[in-house]
Short mmCIF file of C-alpha atoms and ligand atoms in Angstrom, two decimals:
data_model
loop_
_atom_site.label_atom_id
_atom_site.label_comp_id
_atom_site.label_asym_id
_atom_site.label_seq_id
_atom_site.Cartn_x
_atom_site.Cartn_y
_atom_site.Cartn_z
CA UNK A 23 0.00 0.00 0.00
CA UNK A 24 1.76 3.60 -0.67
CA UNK A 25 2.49 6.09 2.02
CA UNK A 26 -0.09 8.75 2.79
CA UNK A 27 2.39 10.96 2.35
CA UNK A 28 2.43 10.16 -1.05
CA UNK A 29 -1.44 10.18 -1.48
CA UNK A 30 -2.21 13.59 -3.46
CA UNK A 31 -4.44 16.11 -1.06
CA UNK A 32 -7.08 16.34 -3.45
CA UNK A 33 -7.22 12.50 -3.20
CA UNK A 34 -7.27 12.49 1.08
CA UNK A 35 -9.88 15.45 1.28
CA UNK A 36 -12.12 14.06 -1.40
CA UNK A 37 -12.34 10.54 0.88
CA UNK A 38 -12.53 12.62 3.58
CA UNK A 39 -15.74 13.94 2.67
CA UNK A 40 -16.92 10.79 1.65
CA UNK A 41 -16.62 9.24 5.10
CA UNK A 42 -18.08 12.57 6.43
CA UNK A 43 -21.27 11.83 3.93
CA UNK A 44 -21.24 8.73 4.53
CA UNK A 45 -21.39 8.57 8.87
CA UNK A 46 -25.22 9.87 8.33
CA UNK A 47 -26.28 6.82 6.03
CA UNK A 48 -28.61 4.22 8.09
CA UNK A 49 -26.69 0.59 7.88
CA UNK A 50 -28.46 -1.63 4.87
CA UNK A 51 -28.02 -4.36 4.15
CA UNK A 52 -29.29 -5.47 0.56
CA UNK A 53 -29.91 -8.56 -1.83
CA UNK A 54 -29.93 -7.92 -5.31
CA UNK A 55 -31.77 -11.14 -7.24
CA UNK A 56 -32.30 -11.54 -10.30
CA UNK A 57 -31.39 -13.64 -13.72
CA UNK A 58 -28.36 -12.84 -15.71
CA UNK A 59 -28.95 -9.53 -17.74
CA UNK A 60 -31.70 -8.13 -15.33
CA UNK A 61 -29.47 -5.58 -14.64
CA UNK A 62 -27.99 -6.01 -10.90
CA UNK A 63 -24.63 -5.21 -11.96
CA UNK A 64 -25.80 -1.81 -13.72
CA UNK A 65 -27.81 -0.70 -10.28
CA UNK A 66 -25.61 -2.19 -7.45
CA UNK A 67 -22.81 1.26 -8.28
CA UNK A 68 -25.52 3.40 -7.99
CA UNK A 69 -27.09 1.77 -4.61
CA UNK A 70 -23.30 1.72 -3.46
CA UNK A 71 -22.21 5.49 -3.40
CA UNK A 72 -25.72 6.70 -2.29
CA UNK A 73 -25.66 4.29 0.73
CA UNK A 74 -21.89 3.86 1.23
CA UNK A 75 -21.56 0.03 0.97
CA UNK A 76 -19.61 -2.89 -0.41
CA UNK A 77 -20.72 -3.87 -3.15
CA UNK A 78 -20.27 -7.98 -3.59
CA UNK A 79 -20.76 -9.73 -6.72
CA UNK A 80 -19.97 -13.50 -6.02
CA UNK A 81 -19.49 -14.11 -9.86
CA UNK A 82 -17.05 -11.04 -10.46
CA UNK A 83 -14.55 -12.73 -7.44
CA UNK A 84 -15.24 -16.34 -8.80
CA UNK A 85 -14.11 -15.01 -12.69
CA UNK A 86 -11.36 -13.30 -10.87
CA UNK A 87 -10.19 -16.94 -8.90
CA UNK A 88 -10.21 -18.82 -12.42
CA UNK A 89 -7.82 -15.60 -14.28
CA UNK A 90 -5.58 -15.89 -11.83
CA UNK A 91 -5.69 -19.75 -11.13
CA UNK A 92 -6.37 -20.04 -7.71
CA UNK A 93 -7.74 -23.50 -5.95
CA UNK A 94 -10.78 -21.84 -5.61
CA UNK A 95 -10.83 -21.16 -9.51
CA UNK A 96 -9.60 -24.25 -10.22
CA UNK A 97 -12.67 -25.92 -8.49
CA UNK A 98 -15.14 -23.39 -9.70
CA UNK A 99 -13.94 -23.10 -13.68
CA UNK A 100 -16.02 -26.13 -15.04
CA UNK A 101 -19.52 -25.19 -13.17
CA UNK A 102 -19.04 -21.37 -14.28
CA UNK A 103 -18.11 -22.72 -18.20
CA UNK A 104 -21.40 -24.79 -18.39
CA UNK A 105 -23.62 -22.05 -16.85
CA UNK A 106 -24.20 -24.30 -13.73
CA UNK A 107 -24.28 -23.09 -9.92
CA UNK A 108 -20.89 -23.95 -8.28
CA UNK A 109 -20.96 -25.81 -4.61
CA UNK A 110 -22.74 -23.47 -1.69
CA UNK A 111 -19.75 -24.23 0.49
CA UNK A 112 -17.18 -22.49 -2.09
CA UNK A 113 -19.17 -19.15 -1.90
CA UNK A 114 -20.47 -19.04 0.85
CA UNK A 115 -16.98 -19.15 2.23
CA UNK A 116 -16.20 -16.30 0.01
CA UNK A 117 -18.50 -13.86 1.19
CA UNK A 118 -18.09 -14.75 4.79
CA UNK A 119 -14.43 -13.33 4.03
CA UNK A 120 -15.77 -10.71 1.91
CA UNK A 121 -18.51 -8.99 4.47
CA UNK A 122 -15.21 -8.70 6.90
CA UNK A 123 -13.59 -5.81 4.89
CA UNK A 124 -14.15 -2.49 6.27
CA UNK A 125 -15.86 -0.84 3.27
CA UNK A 126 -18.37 -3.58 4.03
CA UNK A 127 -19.07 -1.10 7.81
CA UNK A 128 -22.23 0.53 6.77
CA UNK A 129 -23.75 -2.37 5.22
CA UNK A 130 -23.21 -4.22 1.81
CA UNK A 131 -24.97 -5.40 -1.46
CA UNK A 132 -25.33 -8.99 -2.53
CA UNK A 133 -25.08 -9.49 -5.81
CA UNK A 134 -26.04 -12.61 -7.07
CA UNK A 135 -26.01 -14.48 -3.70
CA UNK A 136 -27.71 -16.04 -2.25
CA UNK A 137 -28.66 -18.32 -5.36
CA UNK A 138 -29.88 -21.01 -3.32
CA UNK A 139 -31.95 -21.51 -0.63
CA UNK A 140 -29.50 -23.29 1.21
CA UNK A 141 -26.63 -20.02 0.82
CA UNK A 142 -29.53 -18.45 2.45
CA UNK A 143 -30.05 -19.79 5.56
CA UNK A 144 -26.38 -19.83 5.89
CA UNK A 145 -26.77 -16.41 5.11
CA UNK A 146 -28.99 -15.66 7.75
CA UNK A 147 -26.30 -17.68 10.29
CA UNK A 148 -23.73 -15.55 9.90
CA UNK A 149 -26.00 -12.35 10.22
CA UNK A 150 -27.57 -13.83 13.25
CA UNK A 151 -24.13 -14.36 15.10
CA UNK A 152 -23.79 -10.52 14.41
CA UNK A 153 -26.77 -9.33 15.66
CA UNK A 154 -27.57 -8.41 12.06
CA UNK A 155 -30.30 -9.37 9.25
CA UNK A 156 -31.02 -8.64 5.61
CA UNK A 157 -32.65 -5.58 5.29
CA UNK A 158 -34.18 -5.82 1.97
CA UNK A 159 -34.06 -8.27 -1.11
CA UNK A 160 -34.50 -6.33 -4.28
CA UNK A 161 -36.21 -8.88 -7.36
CA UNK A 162 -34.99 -7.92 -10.62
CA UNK A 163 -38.45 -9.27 -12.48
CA UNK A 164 -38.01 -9.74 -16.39
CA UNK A 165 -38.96 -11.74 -18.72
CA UNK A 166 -36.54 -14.23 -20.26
CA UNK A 167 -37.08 -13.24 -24.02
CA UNK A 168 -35.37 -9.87 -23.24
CA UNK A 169 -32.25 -11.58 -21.94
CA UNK A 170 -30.95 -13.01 -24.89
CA UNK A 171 -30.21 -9.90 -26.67
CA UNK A 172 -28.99 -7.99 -23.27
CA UNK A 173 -26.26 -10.77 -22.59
CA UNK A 174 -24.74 -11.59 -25.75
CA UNK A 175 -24.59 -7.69 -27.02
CA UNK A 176 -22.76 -7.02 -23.49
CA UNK A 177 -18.80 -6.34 -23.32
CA UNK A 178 -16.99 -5.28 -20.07
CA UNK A 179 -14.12 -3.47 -19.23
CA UNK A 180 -13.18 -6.25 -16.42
CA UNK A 181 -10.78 -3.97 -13.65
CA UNK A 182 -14.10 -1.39 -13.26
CA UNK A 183 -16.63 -3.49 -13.76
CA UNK A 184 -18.25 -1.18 -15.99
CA UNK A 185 -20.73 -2.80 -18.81
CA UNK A 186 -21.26 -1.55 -22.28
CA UNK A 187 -23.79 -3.19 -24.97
CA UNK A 188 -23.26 -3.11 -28.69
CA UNK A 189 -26.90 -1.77 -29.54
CA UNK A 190 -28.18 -0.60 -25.76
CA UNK A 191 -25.09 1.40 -24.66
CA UNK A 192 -22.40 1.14 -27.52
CA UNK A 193 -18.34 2.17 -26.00
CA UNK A 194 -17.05 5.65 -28.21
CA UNK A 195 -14.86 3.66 -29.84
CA UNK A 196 -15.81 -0.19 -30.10
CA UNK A 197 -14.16 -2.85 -27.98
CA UNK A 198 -12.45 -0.21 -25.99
CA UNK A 199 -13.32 1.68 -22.25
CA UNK A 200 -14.61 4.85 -22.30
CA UNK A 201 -12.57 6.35 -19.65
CA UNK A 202 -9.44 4.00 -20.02
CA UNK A 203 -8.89 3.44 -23.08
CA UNK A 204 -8.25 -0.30 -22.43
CA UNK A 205 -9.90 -3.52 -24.11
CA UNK A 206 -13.34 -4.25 -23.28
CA UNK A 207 -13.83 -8.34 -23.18
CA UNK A 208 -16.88 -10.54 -23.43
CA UNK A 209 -18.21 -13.02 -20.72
CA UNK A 210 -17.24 -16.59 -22.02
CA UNK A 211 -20.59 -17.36 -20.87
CA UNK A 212 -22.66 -14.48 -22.32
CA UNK A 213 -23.70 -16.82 -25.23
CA UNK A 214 -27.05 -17.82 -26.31
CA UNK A 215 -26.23 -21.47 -25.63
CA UNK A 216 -24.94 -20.91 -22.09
CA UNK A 217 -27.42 -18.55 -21.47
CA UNK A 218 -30.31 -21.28 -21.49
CA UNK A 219 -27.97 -23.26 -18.46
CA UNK A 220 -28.16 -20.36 -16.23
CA UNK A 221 -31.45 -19.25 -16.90
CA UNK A 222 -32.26 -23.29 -15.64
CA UNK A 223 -29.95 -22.65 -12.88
CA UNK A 224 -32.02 -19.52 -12.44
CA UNK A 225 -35.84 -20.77 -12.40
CA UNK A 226 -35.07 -24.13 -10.51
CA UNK A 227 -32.37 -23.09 -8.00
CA UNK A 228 -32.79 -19.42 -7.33
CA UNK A 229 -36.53 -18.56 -7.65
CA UNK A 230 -37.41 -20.71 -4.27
CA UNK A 231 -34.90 -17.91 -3.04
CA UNK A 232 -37.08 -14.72 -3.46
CA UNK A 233 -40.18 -17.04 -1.79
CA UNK A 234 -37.73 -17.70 0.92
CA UNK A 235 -37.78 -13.83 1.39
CA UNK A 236 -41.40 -12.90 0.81
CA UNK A 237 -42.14 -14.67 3.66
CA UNK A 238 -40.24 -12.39 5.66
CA UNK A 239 -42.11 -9.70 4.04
CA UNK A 240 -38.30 -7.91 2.72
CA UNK A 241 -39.00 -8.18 -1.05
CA UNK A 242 -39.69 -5.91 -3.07
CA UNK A 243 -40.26 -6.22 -6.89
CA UNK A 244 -38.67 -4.29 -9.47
CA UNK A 245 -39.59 -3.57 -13.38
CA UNK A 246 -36.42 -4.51 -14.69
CA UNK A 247 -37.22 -4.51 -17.98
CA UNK A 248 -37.54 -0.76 -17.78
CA UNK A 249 -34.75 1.43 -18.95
CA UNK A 250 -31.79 2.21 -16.53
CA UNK A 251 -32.27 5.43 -15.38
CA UNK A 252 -36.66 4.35 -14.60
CA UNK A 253 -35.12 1.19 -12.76
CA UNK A 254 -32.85 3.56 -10.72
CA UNK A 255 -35.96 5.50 -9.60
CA UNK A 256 -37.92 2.42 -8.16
CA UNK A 257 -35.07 1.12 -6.37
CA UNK A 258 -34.77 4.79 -5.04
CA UNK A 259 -38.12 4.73 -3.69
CA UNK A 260 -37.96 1.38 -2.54
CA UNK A 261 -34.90 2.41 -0.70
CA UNK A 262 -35.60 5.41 1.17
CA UNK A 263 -39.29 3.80 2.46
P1 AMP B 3 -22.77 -14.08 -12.43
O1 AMP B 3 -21.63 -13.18 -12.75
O2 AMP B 3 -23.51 -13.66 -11.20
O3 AMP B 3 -23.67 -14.31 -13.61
O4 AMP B 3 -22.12 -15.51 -12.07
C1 AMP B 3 -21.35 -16.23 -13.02
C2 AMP B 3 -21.25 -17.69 -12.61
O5 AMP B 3 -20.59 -17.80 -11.34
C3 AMP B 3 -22.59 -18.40 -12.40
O6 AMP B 3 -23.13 -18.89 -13.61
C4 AMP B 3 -22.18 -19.53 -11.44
O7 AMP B 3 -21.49 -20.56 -12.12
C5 AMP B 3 -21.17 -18.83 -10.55
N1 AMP B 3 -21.79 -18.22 -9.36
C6 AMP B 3 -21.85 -16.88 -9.04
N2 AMP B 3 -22.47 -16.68 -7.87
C7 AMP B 3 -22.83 -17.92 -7.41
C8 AMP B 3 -23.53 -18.37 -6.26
N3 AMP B 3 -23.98 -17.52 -5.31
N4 AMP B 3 -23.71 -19.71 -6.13
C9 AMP B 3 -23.26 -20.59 -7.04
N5 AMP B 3 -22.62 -20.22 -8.16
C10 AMP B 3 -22.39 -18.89 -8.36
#
């Protein structure tokens, strides 16, 4: 980690404020579910700098195990390839690790875990030993025919996270990051064929999920086949109720 001394001012004041914005936020702690291409990972920046919390995507640190080869990745690689679930006790190990970081303080958003019932109620074990619970599970409700065209149009620029789509939300200059300049990559799994695996995965394995939820009376349903910016605005009101 470098110095603070070598930190630019600019750099320390602007966090600064941050945490000054950020001590008045109420603790949430938030579910994001939804099939691929619903548009979690579009939202779940938003949700994170107007509540000030950790944003953690189970499939963005399971892509990042398999690049860089670790045991975890080496176990995960062939589920993720076929569009299958990988085993509840690989992630929910990795989010017990995850929710320990201190940007995680104020609360955090799950993004696509729990995806089965049982990560759940694990879930809810390791909140419970905290004195915590899930706040509220946000359901990304769409209709599979839109997916298709949303996943296998969509190219990322994988260090940000940020998502582009050839027809929806085309780069300046194709295959390349707006604000880096550096290669924007495909999902091997954004294809049609893989698509139809985790869509399965989806409707058998992580529906029961969101019923697991409505019977705590925490969900609440979103449009998600709205535009962005309209999608923004329910989970806004949704969030500050
Ligand atoms: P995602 O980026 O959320 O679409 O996840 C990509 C892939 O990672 C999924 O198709 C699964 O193989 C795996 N994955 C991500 N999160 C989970 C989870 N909570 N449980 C099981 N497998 C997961």
């Amino acid at each position: 980690m470098a110095s603070l001394e070598d930190v630019p001012s600019e750099t320390i004041m602007s966090e600064l404020l941050r945490r000054l914005r950020c001590s008045t936020k109420p603790d949430k702690r938030l579910i994001l579910i939804g099939p691929p291409g619903s548009g979690k990972g579009t939202q779940s920046p938003i949700i994170k700098d107007e509540y000030c919390l950790c944003h953690l995507a189970t499939g963005d640190m399971l892509r990042a195990a398999v690049s860089s080869k670790t045991p975890l990745g080496i176990k995960a690689k062939e589920a993720m390839d076929q569009g299958a679930l990988v085993s509840d006790d690989l992630v929910v190990g990795i989010i017990d690790e995850a929710m320990k970081k201190p940007s995680c303080q104020k609360g955090f958003i799950l993004d696509g875990f729990p995806r089965t019932v049982a990560q759940a109620e694990k879930l809810d074990e390791m909140l419970k030993k905290q004195g915590v619970k899930v706040d509220k599970v946000l359901n990304f409700a769409i209709d599979d025919a839109i997916l298709e065209e949303r996943i296998t149009g969509r190219w990322i620029h994988p260090s940000s996270g940020r998502t582009y789509h050839t027809k929806f939300a085309p780069p300046k200059v194709p295959g390349v990051d707006d604000v880096t300049g550096e290669p924007l990559i495909q999902r091997k799994d954004d294809t049609a064929a893989v698509l139809k695996s985790r869509l399965q995965a989806f409707h058998s394995q992580t529906e029961p999920v969101i019923n697991y939820y409505s019977k705590k009376g925490i969900v609440a349903s979103l449009h998600a086949e709205k535009q962005p910016k309209d999608v923004t605005e329910e989970v806004q009101k949704v969030l500050s109720s």
